[in-house]
Short mmCIF file of C-alpha atoms in Angstrom, two decimals:
data_model
loop_
_atom_site.label_atom_id
_atom_site.label_comp_id
_atom_site.label_asym_id
_atom_site.label_seq_id
_atom_site.Cartn_x
_atom_site.Cartn_y
_atom_site.Cartn_z
CA MET M 295 104.56 -60.55 50.88
CA SER M 296 102.93 -62.63 48.11
CA LYS M 297 100.81 -61.12 45.33
CA LYS M 298 97.82 -62.95 46.74
CA ASN M 299 98.23 -61.47 50.21
CA LEU M 300 98.88 -58.05 48.73
CA ILE M 301 95.69 -58.15 46.67
CA ILE M 302 93.68 -59.37 49.67
CA GLY M 303 95.08 -56.59 51.86
CA VAL M 304 94.34 -53.82 49.39
CA SER M 305 90.88 -55.27 48.71
CA ILE M 306 90.09 -55.18 52.42
CA LEU M 307 91.17 -51.54 52.56
CA LEU M 308 88.93 -50.73 49.61
CA CYS M 309 85.98 -52.47 51.26
CA ILE M 310 86.56 -50.61 54.53
CA PHE M 311 86.77 -47.33 52.65
CA PHE M 312 83.51 -47.78 50.78
CA ILE M 313 81.64 -49.24 53.75
CA SER M 314 82.68 -46.26 55.87
CA ASN M 315 81.42 -43.91 53.15
CA SER M 316 78.30 -45.82 52.21
CA ASN M 317 76.16 -43.64 54.47
CA ALA M 318 77.94 -40.40 53.62
CA TYR M 319 75.92 -37.40 52.62
CA PRO M 320 76.82 -33.92 51.38
CA ILE M 321 78.07 -31.62 54.12
CA ASN M 322 78.40 -28.51 51.97
CA TYR M 323 75.03 -27.22 53.12
CA ILE M 324 76.61 -23.96 54.29
CA THR M 325 77.91 -21.60 51.61
CA LEU M 326 79.64 -18.23 51.60
CA GLU M 327 77.06 -15.50 51.03
CA ASN M 328 79.34 -12.47 51.21
CA LYS M 329 82.47 -11.12 52.84
CA PHE M 330 83.73 -7.72 53.87
CA ASN M 331 87.39 -6.76 54.04
CA ALA M 332 88.77 -4.33 56.60
CA ARG M 333 92.33 -3.02 56.49
CA MET M 334 93.55 -4.98 59.53
CA GLU M 335 92.50 -7.90 61.72
CA ILE M 336 88.94 -8.16 63.01
CA THR M 337 88.99 -7.87 66.81
CA ASP M 338 85.33 -8.27 67.77
CA LEU M 339 81.85 -8.88 66.35
CA TYR M 340 78.34 -8.10 67.53
CA VAL M 341 75.08 -8.76 65.67
CA VAL M 342 71.92 -6.85 66.58
CA ASP M 343 68.97 -4.98 65.04
CA LEU M 344 69.93 -1.34 65.58
CA ASN M 345 67.20 0.40 63.58
CA ASN M 346 64.30 -1.92 64.46
CA ASP M 347 63.60 -2.88 60.84
CA GLY M 348 63.49 -6.61 61.58
CA SER M 349 66.89 -7.39 60.07
CA LYS M 350 70.08 -7.34 62.09
CA GLU M 351 73.23 -5.37 61.47
CA ILE M 352 76.76 -6.72 61.88
CA ILE M 353 79.09 -4.54 63.93
CA ALA M 354 82.78 -5.29 63.47
CA THR M 355 85.84 -3.70 65.07
CA SER M 356 89.40 -3.83 63.85
CA TYR M 357 93.00 -2.97 64.60
CA ASP M 358 92.69 -0.41 61.80
CA SER M 359 90.99 1.86 64.39
CA LYS M 360 87.61 1.48 62.70
CA VAL M 361 84.12 0.48 63.76
CA TYR M 362 82.26 -0.98 60.78
CA LEU M 363 78.50 -1.22 60.47
CA LEU M 364 77.39 -3.82 57.91
CA ASP M 365 73.87 -4.65 56.78
CA SER M 366 72.30 -8.11 56.94
CA ALA M 367 74.03 -9.03 53.66
CA ALA M 368 77.46 -7.98 55.03
CA ASN M 369 77.61 -4.85 52.88
CA LYS M 370 79.15 -1.78 54.51
CA ILE M 371 76.74 0.91 55.68
CA TRP M 372 79.40 3.13 57.24
CA GLN M 373 82.68 3.17 59.13
CA TYR M 374 83.77 5.23 62.11
CA ASP M 375 87.34 6.17 62.99
CA ALA M 376 88.06 5.79 66.71
CA LYS M 377 91.64 7.09 66.22
CA ALA M 378 93.13 4.05 67.99
CA TYR M 379 92.92 0.26 67.96
CA VAL M 380 89.34 -0.90 68.65
CA TYR M 381 89.26 -4.08 70.75
CA SER M 382 85.65 -4.65 71.76
CA VAL M 383 82.05 -3.86 70.90
CA ASN M 384 78.58 -4.27 72.40
CA ALA M 385 75.16 -2.61 72.19
CA ILE M 386 73.20 -0.61 74.75
CA ASP M 387 69.86 1.15 75.04
CA MET M 388 71.27 4.33 76.60
CA GLU M 389 67.97 6.19 76.94
CA ASN M 390 65.75 3.17 77.55
CA ASP M 391 63.72 4.19 74.50
CA GLY M 392 63.81 0.88 72.63
CA HIS M 393 66.62 1.98 70.29
CA LEU M 394 70.02 0.34 70.66
CA GLU M 395 73.32 2.15 70.31
CA ILE M 396 76.81 0.84 69.56
CA VAL M 397 79.39 0.81 72.36
CA ALA M 398 82.95 0.46 71.09
CA GLY M 399 86.05 0.11 73.23
CA SER M 400 89.30 1.77 72.22
CA SER M 401 91.42 4.30 74.12
CA ARG M 402 88.01 5.81 74.82
CA ILE M 403 84.51 4.36 75.02
CA HIS M 404 82.51 5.54 72.01
CA VAL M 405 78.70 5.40 71.88
CA LEU M 406 77.24 5.72 68.36
CA ASP M 407 73.71 5.55 67.02
CA PHE M 408 72.60 3.88 63.79
CA ASN M 409 73.33 7.07 61.83
CA ARG M 410 76.96 7.21 63.08
CA THR M 411 76.21 10.13 65.40
CA VAL M 412 78.52 10.17 68.43
CA LEU M 413 76.22 10.28 71.45
CA LYS M 414 78.80 9.82 74.20
CA LYS M 415 82.55 9.56 74.48
CA SER M 416 84.48 8.77 77.65
CA GLN M 417 87.67 10.34 78.90
CA ARG M 418 90.90 8.77 77.67
CA LEU M 419 91.47 5.31 79.14
CA ASP M 420 93.89 2.46 78.78
CA PRO M 421 92.85 0.12 75.92
CA ALA M 422 89.34 -1.23 76.55
CA LYS M 423 89.63 -5.01 76.15
CA LYS M 424 86.08 -6.09 76.93
CA ILE M 425 82.66 -4.45 77.32
CA VAL M 426 79.67 -5.84 79.23
CA VAL M 427 76.25 -4.17 79.34
CA GLY M 428 73.69 -4.49 82.14
CA ASP M 429 71.76 -2.60 84.80
CA PHE M 430 74.28 -2.57 87.66
CA ASP M 431 72.57 -0.10 89.99
CA LEU M 432 69.05 -1.35 89.21
CA ASP M 433 67.75 2.08 88.16
CA GLY M 434 66.11 0.76 85.00
CA PHE M 435 68.87 1.99 82.69
CA ASP M 436 71.69 -0.06 81.22
CA ASP M 437 75.22 0.61 82.42
CA ILE M 438 78.55 -0.06 80.72
CA MET M 439 81.17 -2.27 82.35
CA VAL M 440 84.60 -2.16 80.75
CA SER M 441 87.98 -3.72 81.49
CA THR M 442 90.93 -1.56 80.56
CA GLY M 443 94.64 -1.88 80.93
CA ARG M 444 98.03 -2.84 79.78
CA ILE M 445 100.24 -5.69 80.92
CA ARG M 446 100.05 -5.99 84.75
CA SER M 447 98.08 -2.74 85.15
CA ASN M 448 94.32 -3.01 84.80
CA THR M 449 91.21 -1.14 85.87
CA VAL M 450 87.53 -2.08 85.70
CA TYR M 451 84.98 0.72 85.33
CA ILE M 452 81.20 0.76 85.41
CA PHE M 453 79.64 3.86 83.84
CA ASN M 454 75.98 4.81 83.91
CA ASN M 455 74.10 6.12 80.87
CA LYS M 456 75.44 9.64 81.55
CA PHE M 457 79.01 8.33 81.68
CA GLU M 458 79.27 8.96 85.39
CA THR M 459 81.48 6.45 87.17
CA LEU M 460 79.41 4.10 89.33
CA TRP M 461 82.22 1.70 90.23
CA GLN M 462 85.97 1.55 89.68
CA LYS M 463 88.64 -0.90 90.80
CA SER M 464 92.27 -1.44 89.83
CA VAL M 465 93.59 -4.99 89.99
CA ARG M 466 96.90 -6.68 89.36
CA GLY M 467 97.50 -9.21 86.62
CA GLU M 468 97.62 -9.48 82.88
CA PHE M 469 94.90 -8.23 80.53
CA LEU M 470 91.40 -8.58 81.97
CA TRP M 471 89.66 -10.69 79.33
CA GLY M 472 87.00 -11.95 81.73
CA ILE M 473 84.52 -9.61 83.44
CA ALA M 474 80.86 -9.90 84.44
CA MET M 475 78.22 -8.29 86.65
CA GLU M 476 75.77 -10.85 88.03
CA ASP M 477 73.70 -11.47 91.14
CA LEU M 478 75.58 -14.51 92.42
CA ASP M 479 74.02 -14.82 95.88
CA ASN M 480 70.39 -14.10 94.89
CA ASP M 481 70.11 -11.05 97.14
CA GLY M 482 68.84 -8.77 94.37
CA LYS M 483 72.15 -6.92 94.06
CA LYS M 484 74.78 -7.54 91.42
CA GLU M 485 78.33 -8.53 92.16
CA VAL M 486 81.33 -7.64 89.99
CA ILE M 487 83.36 -10.62 88.80
CA ILE M 488 86.86 -9.89 87.51
CA GLY M 489 89.22 -12.38 85.91
CA GLY M 490 92.89 -11.40 85.80
CA SER M 491 95.66 -13.34 87.48
CA GLU M 492 92.86 -14.65 89.73
CA ILE M 493 89.08 -14.53 90.03
CA LEU M 494 87.94 -11.69 92.29
CA VAL M 495 84.30 -11.09 93.27
CA TYR M 496 83.33 -7.71 94.74
CA ASP M 497 80.06 -6.31 96.00
CA ALA M 498 78.64 -2.94 94.97
CA ASP M 499 80.69 -1.21 97.69
CA LYS M 500 83.95 -2.72 96.34
CA ASN M 501 84.29 -5.12 99.27
CA LEU M 502 85.98 -8.38 98.29
CA VAL M 503 83.44 -11.20 98.65
CA TRP M 504 85.72 -14.05 97.60
CA GLY M 505 88.65 -14.93 95.38
CA PHE M 506 89.88 -17.99 93.54
CA LYS M 507 93.40 -18.56 92.22
CA PRO M 508 93.63 -20.64 89.02
CA ASP M 509 96.91 -22.14 87.84
CA GLY M 510 97.22 -19.56 85.07
CA GLY M 511 95.79 -16.18 84.19
CA VAL M 512 92.10 -15.98 83.30
CA ARG M 513 91.39 -15.86 79.56
CA ASP M 514 87.59 -16.20 79.55
CA LEU M 515 84.77 -16.09 82.06
CA PHE M 516 81.13 -17.15 81.83
CA VAL M 517 78.40 -17.03 84.49
CA ASP M 518 75.46 -19.44 84.32
CA ASP M 519 73.42 -21.79 86.48
CA ILE M 520 74.63 -24.86 84.61
CA ASP M 521 72.83 -27.46 86.72
CA ASP M 522 69.65 -25.43 87.33
CA ASP M 523 69.94 -25.60 91.11
CA GLY M 524 69.01 -21.93 91.48
CA LYS M 525 72.61 -20.86 92.09
CA LYS M 526 74.81 -19.36 89.41
CA ASP M 527 78.22 -20.84 88.72
CA VAL M 528 81.36 -19.04 87.55
CA LEU M 529 83.05 -20.80 84.64
CA VAL M 530 86.70 -19.90 84.13
CA GLY M 531 89.11 -20.55 81.28
CA SER M 532 92.84 -20.30 81.98
CA TYR M 533 96.07 -22.09 81.14
CA PRO M 534 95.78 -25.05 81.08
CA ASN M 535 92.61 -25.65 83.08
CA PHE M 536 88.89 -25.09 82.89
CA TYR M 537 87.16 -24.47 86.23
CA VAL M 538 83.57 -24.45 87.43
CA ILE M 539 83.29 -22.51 90.68
CA THR M 540 80.25 -22.22 92.95
CA ASN M 541 78.62 -18.87 93.70
CA ASP M 542 80.51 -18.70 97.01
CA GLY M 543 83.95 -19.45 95.58
CA ARG M 544 84.33 -23.22 96.00
CA LEU M 545 85.65 -25.42 93.22
CA LYS M 546 82.87 -27.61 91.82
CA TRP M 547 84.95 -29.37 89.17
CA SER M 548 87.79 -28.76 86.76
CA TYR M 549 89.34 -30.23 83.63
CA LYS M 550 92.92 -29.98 82.40
CA THR M 551 93.51 -29.31 78.71
CA LYS M 552 96.76 -28.94 76.79
CA SER M 553 96.54 -25.21 76.08
CA THR M 554 94.80 -22.02 77.17
CA VAL M 555 91.01 -22.20 77.46
CA LYS M 556 90.13 -19.14 75.37
CA SER M 557 86.37 -19.49 74.96
CA ILE M 558 83.41 -20.80 76.98
CA HIS M 559 79.80 -21.21 75.89
CA VAL M 560 76.84 -22.76 77.74
CA THR M 561 73.83 -24.08 75.87
CA ASP M 562 71.26 -26.88 75.66
CA LEU M 563 72.13 -28.61 72.39
CA GLU M 564 69.19 -31.03 72.30
CA HIS M 565 66.67 -28.72 74.02
CA ASP M 566 66.05 -31.46 76.58
CA GLY M 567 66.42 -29.26 79.64
CA LYS M 568 70.00 -30.39 80.28
CA LYS M 569 72.75 -27.88 79.69
CA GLU M 570 76.07 -28.58 78.04
CA ILE M 571 79.32 -26.62 78.23
CA ILE M 572 81.49 -26.02 75.18
CA ILE M 573 85.06 -24.85 75.64
CA GLY M 574 87.79 -24.02 73.16
CA SER M 575 91.42 -24.81 73.95
CA ASP M 576 93.86 -27.11 72.15
CA LYS M 577 90.67 -28.68 70.77
CA ALA M 578 86.92 -28.24 71.19
CA TYR M 579 85.41 -29.99 74.22
CA LEU M 580 81.81 -30.70 75.22
CA PHE M 581 80.91 -31.44 78.86
CA ASP M 582 77.70 -32.10 80.72
CA ALA M 583 76.86 -30.05 83.80
CA LYS M 584 78.52 -32.59 86.11
CA GLY M 585 81.86 -32.30 84.34
CA ASP M 586 81.75 -35.54 82.38
CA LEU M 587 83.40 -35.20 78.97
CA ILE M 588 80.87 -36.00 76.23
CA TRP M 589 83.28 -35.57 73.34
CA SER M 590 86.31 -33.66 72.12
CA PHE M 591 87.21 -32.64 68.59
CA ASN M 592 90.72 -32.14 67.20
CA THR M 593 91.06 -28.89 65.28
CA SER M 594 93.72 -27.53 62.94
CA GLY M 595 95.13 -25.34 65.72
CA ASP M 596 94.15 -23.91 69.07
CA VAL M 597 90.48 -22.93 69.30
CA ASN M 598 89.87 -19.18 69.55
CA PHE M 599 86.09 -19.12 69.94
CA VAL M 600 83.06 -21.42 70.25
CA HIS M 601 79.35 -20.81 69.81
CA SER M 602 76.20 -22.82 69.06
CA GLY M 603 72.88 -22.62 67.25
CA ASP M 604 70.60 -24.62 64.97
CA LEU M 605 71.93 -24.31 61.43
CA ASN M 606 70.22 -27.27 59.73
CA TRP M 607 66.70 -26.88 61.16
CA ASP M 608 66.62 -30.18 63.02
CA ASP M 609 65.65 -28.63 66.38
CA THR M 610 69.08 -29.40 67.83
CA GLU M 611 72.00 -27.01 67.96
CA GLU M 612 75.26 -27.31 66.08
CA VAL M 613 78.61 -26.29 67.58
CA ALA M 614 80.61 -23.68 65.67
CA VAL M 615 84.37 -23.59 66.24
CA ALA M 616 86.83 -20.86 65.22
CA SER M 617 90.40 -22.04 64.69
CA LYS M 618 92.73 -22.06 61.70
CA ARG M 619 89.66 -23.56 60.07
CA ILE M 620 86.00 -22.90 60.76
CA TYR M 621 84.07 -26.00 61.82
CA VAL M 622 80.39 -26.79 62.30
CA LEU M 623 79.94 -29.92 64.41
CA GLY M 624 76.89 -32.02 65.15
CA LYS M 625 75.70 -32.69 68.69
CA ASP M 626 77.82 -35.87 68.64
CA GLY M 627 80.98 -34.00 67.64
CA SER M 628 80.95 -35.14 64.01
CA VAL M 629 81.98 -32.68 61.30
CA GLN M 630 79.05 -31.33 59.32
CA TRP M 631 80.94 -28.58 57.52
CA GLU M 632 84.30 -26.84 57.50
CA TYR M 633 85.94 -23.89 55.77
CA GLU M 634 89.53 -22.65 55.65
CA PRO M 635 89.95 -18.87 55.64
CA TYR M 636 93.20 -17.24 54.58
CA ARG M 637 94.19 -16.82 58.25
CA ALA M 638 92.71 -18.04 61.52
CA ALA M 639 89.15 -17.22 62.55
CA MET M 640 88.99 -15.40 65.88
CA LYS M 641 85.27 -15.00 66.59
CA LEU M 642 82.01 -16.36 65.24
CA LEU M 643 78.31 -16.12 65.99
CA ILE M 644 75.30 -18.19 64.94
CA THR M 645 72.25 -15.95 64.59
CA ASP M 646 69.43 -15.13 62.17
CA VAL M 647 70.87 -12.02 60.52
CA ASP M 648 68.24 -11.32 57.86
CA ASN M 649 65.15 -12.36 59.84
CA ASP M 650 64.18 -15.18 57.48
CA GLY M 651 63.68 -17.63 60.35
CA ARG M 652 66.95 -19.46 59.65
CA ASN M 653 70.23 -19.01 61.44
CA ASP M 654 73.34 -17.74 59.68
CA LEU M 655 77.03 -17.91 60.59
CA VAL M 656 79.06 -14.70 60.97
CA VAL M 657 82.85 -15.00 61.32
CA GLY M 658 85.70 -12.53 61.82
CA GLY M 659 89.40 -13.29 61.76
CA LEU M 660 93.03 -12.44 61.30
CA ASP M 661 92.65 -12.16 57.52
CA ASN M 662 90.91 -8.76 58.00
CA THR M 663 87.64 -10.30 56.83
CA VAL M 664 84.06 -10.59 58.06
CA TYR M 665 82.41 -13.65 56.51
CA LEU M 666 78.67 -14.23 56.20
CA PHE M 667 77.72 -17.87 55.63
CA LYS M 668 74.19 -19.11 55.00
CA ALA M 669 72.66 -22.56 55.21
CA ARG M 670 71.09 -23.64 51.89
CA GLU M 671 67.70 -25.30 52.03
CA VAL M 672 68.37 -27.61 49.08
CA TYR M 673 71.35 -29.18 50.86
CA ILE M 674 69.62 -29.36 54.22
CA ARG M 675 66.62 -31.13 52.70
CA GLY M 676 69.01 -33.64 51.19
CA ILE M 677 70.58 -34.27 54.58
CA GLN M 678 67.16 -34.63 56.18
CA SER M 679 66.18 -37.27 53.63
CA TYR M 680 68.81 -39.68 54.98
CA SER M 681 67.47 -39.32 58.51
CA LEU M 682 63.91 -39.74 57.26
CA TYR M 683 64.83 -42.95 55.46
CA GLU M 684 66.56 -44.34 58.57
CA GLU M 685 63.58 -43.39 60.74
CA ALA M 686 61.21 -45.05 58.26
CA GLU M 687 63.20 -48.29 58.43
CA LYS M 688 63.22 -48.24 62.23
CA LEU M 689 59.49 -47.58 62.42
CA TYR M 690 58.83 -50.34 59.89
CA ASN M 691 60.87 -52.83 61.92
CA LYS M 692 58.91 -51.83 65.03
CA GLY M 693 55.59 -52.38 63.24
CA ASN M 694 54.63 -48.71 63.11
CA TYR M 695 53.72 -48.82 59.42
CA SER M 696 51.73 -45.58 59.24
CA GLY M 697 54.59 -43.68 60.87
CA ALA M 698 57.10 -45.35 58.55
CA LYS M 699 54.96 -44.45 55.54
CA SER M 700 54.89 -40.79 56.53
CA LYS M 701 58.69 -40.68 56.87
CA ILE M 702 59.51 -42.44 53.60
CA GLU M 703 56.98 -40.38 51.65
CA GLU M 704 58.61 -37.21 52.97
CA ALA M 705 62.04 -38.54 51.94
CA ILE M 706 60.70 -39.34 48.46
CA TYR M 707 59.10 -35.89 48.24
CA ILE M 708 62.49 -34.30 48.93
CA GLY M 709 63.96 -36.31 46.07
CA ASN M 710 61.15 -35.13 43.80
CA ARG M 711 61.13 -31.51 44.90
CA TRP M 712 64.83 -30.82 45.40
CA ASN M 713 66.55 -33.42 43.18
CA ILE M 714 68.79 -34.40 46.06
CA GLY M 715 69.09 -36.81 48.94
CA LYS M 716 68.72 -40.49 49.75
CA CYS M 717 65.71 -41.14 47.51
CA LYS M 718 67.22 -39.26 44.59
CA GLU M 719 70.43 -41.26 44.69
CA ASP M 720 68.80 -44.61 45.52
CA PHE M 721 65.13 -44.28 44.59
CA ASN M 722 64.76 -48.04 44.04
CA LYS M 723 65.63 -48.66 47.67
CA CYS M 724 63.20 -45.97 48.84
CA ASN M 725 60.41 -47.30 46.66
CA SER M 726 61.11 -50.83 47.80
CA LEU M 727 60.71 -49.75 51.41
CA LEU M 728 57.52 -47.88 50.56
CA GLN M 729 56.14 -50.96 48.82
CA ARG M 730 56.91 -53.17 51.82
CA ILE M 731 55.21 -50.65 54.08
CA ASN M 732 52.15 -50.48 51.84
CA GLU M 733 51.86 -54.26 51.86
CA LYS M 734 51.40 -54.07 55.62
CA LEU M 735 48.71 -51.41 55.39
CA PRO M 736 45.08 -51.75 54.17
CA SER M 737 45.14 -52.04 50.38
CA THR M 738 42.57 -49.25 49.88
CA THR M 739 45.08 -46.62 50.99
CA THR M 740 48.17 -47.73 49.12
CA THR M 741 47.76 -48.52 45.43
CA THR M 742 47.55 -45.03 43.95
CA THR M 743 50.24 -43.58 46.22
CA THR M 744 52.82 -46.20 45.30
CA THR M 745 52.40 -45.74 41.55
CA THR M 746 52.46 -41.96 41.69
CA LEU M 747 55.52 -41.65 43.89
CA THR M 748 57.50 -44.25 41.99
CA THR M 749 56.75 -42.75 38.58
CA THR M 750 57.49 -39.21 39.70
CA ILE M 751 60.84 -39.87 41.23
CA GLU M 752 62.08 -42.01 38.36
CA GLU M 753 61.14 -39.37 35.80
CA THR M 754 62.81 -36.49 37.63
CA THR M 755 65.65 -34.91 35.68
CA THR M 756 68.95 -34.66 37.51
CA THR M 757 69.91 -31.09 38.34
CA THR M 758 73.48 -29.94 38.90
CA LEU M 759 73.61 -27.99 42.14
CA PRO M 760 76.04 -25.17 42.86
CA GLY M 761 78.88 -26.13 45.15
CA GLY M 762 78.62 -29.84 44.47
CA GLY M 763 75.10 -30.42 45.79
CA GLY M 764 74.17 -33.99 46.52
CA THR M 765 77.22 -35.42 44.78
CA GLY M 766 79.68 -33.39 46.80
CA PHE M 767 81.17 -36.48 48.40
CA ILE M 768 81.17 -38.72 45.28
CA ILE M 769 84.02 -37.06 43.39
CA PRO M 770 86.54 -37.35 46.28
CA ALA M 771 85.49 -40.98 46.76
CA VAL M 772 86.07 -41.79 43.08
CA ILE M 773 89.47 -40.06 43.12
CA ILE M 774 90.57 -41.97 46.21
CA PHE M 775 89.31 -45.22 44.69
CA ILE M 776 91.35 -44.60 41.51
CA ILE M 777 94.44 -43.82 43.58
CA LEU M 778 94.05 -47.00 45.62
CA VAL M 779 93.60 -49.13 42.50
CA ALA M 780 96.65 -47.49 40.89
CA VAL M 781 98.73 -48.19 43.99
CA MET M 782 97.57 -51.81 43.99
CA ILE M 783 98.52 -52.25 40.30
CA TYR M 784 101.89 -50.58 40.86
CA LEU M 785 102.71 -52.80 43.83
CA ILE M 786 101.67 -55.94 41.96
CA LYS M 787 103.89 -55.03 39.00
CA ARG M 788 106.84 -54.38 41.32
CA ARG M 789 106.46 -57.88 42.72
#
């Protein structure tokens, strides 16, 4: 290869690199607020307002036999010793008095109030792997459904609020990770859905309604009317397939992955009335209700849990993925943010913990840690400014000058107010667009605005933001550029 061809080749690579990053923006809009360390792995998480003070508490369980109650800032309020591994947790209003209690699953079912008082405790059971709460017998009081068992020996119980057994059934198979009680046939009575070595649906009298045999054991189960046809579907995760089954046991569609489907979540990402299905397996997958794959995302290991919620206040939901790394993905599957804990994340939830109107991210994992992450307004405003600029350009090109003016002025305001974003980093381009827009509008409404906005943004002092702020992507780009140039010089000298 000649020096000329070498230089041309490296130059092309440099151009591709900078073109691909020319529209980059900071993705560190989520930062670690606090973390709590247990003594062993976190097994389950639940977030709910137990004391009706407007802020939610974080309930975490662990292999250290403890139930931990944390406040909205992830500080420990108390811990409770269940005397055995604690696998699962939920919340129930036992007395139907508007106050929720904690239900924790260990070798017994423990019911605790906010003050750590033990209200109920079941007889000794096999390890309680999963807990579901709902009114099974339709008496107006919540009941507790729990799957218990060891390898190839499992029992499902439903207890009422007095811990009397309403329903009990032993089934064969491995651990029962998937259970639900839902009215599948719209007759006003709930069926019991059990996922072990197969899917089994029973009525209230323990009569088998239907069964479905997947290729592998059931790892997760989710019930939802995904296509809004008035009939609930049963969504099943197994190895290596994901199944959608009708309410009468017929296969609607399936998809083969390359690992066990451990987590299923149904949501409407764009709030357009059309539901999407997120599953976690060898990677994260997003499907529409018909089974068409919208996108998939490669993760750093098998996916343990998926969830969704709006983290950047754009009225669309982000997808949160728990793997060896924690990912937040946009509706198109692009990475918005990621974080690497010491060991793999096992569960995560997007919810507004502190009641400030903005969702937070709560994560628990194998590193014995509960993480509380919060979205930072300064970073989110910066991200929004890029979208506002693009929208302003599109509206300008379509001749909607008043709409374009509103968008670009908001983008410029973000640069003024937050010292971040498109119009902070390239205010000349923003002001140029504003000037072109103003030239298309009546002159009486434009002169003062243009001067004020231009002067203000140019005189703003640059502020260094914690965690990298608006320049979070610039430093890596510069480093990579220097490395590429050094490689080019080295190769030229070798020739």
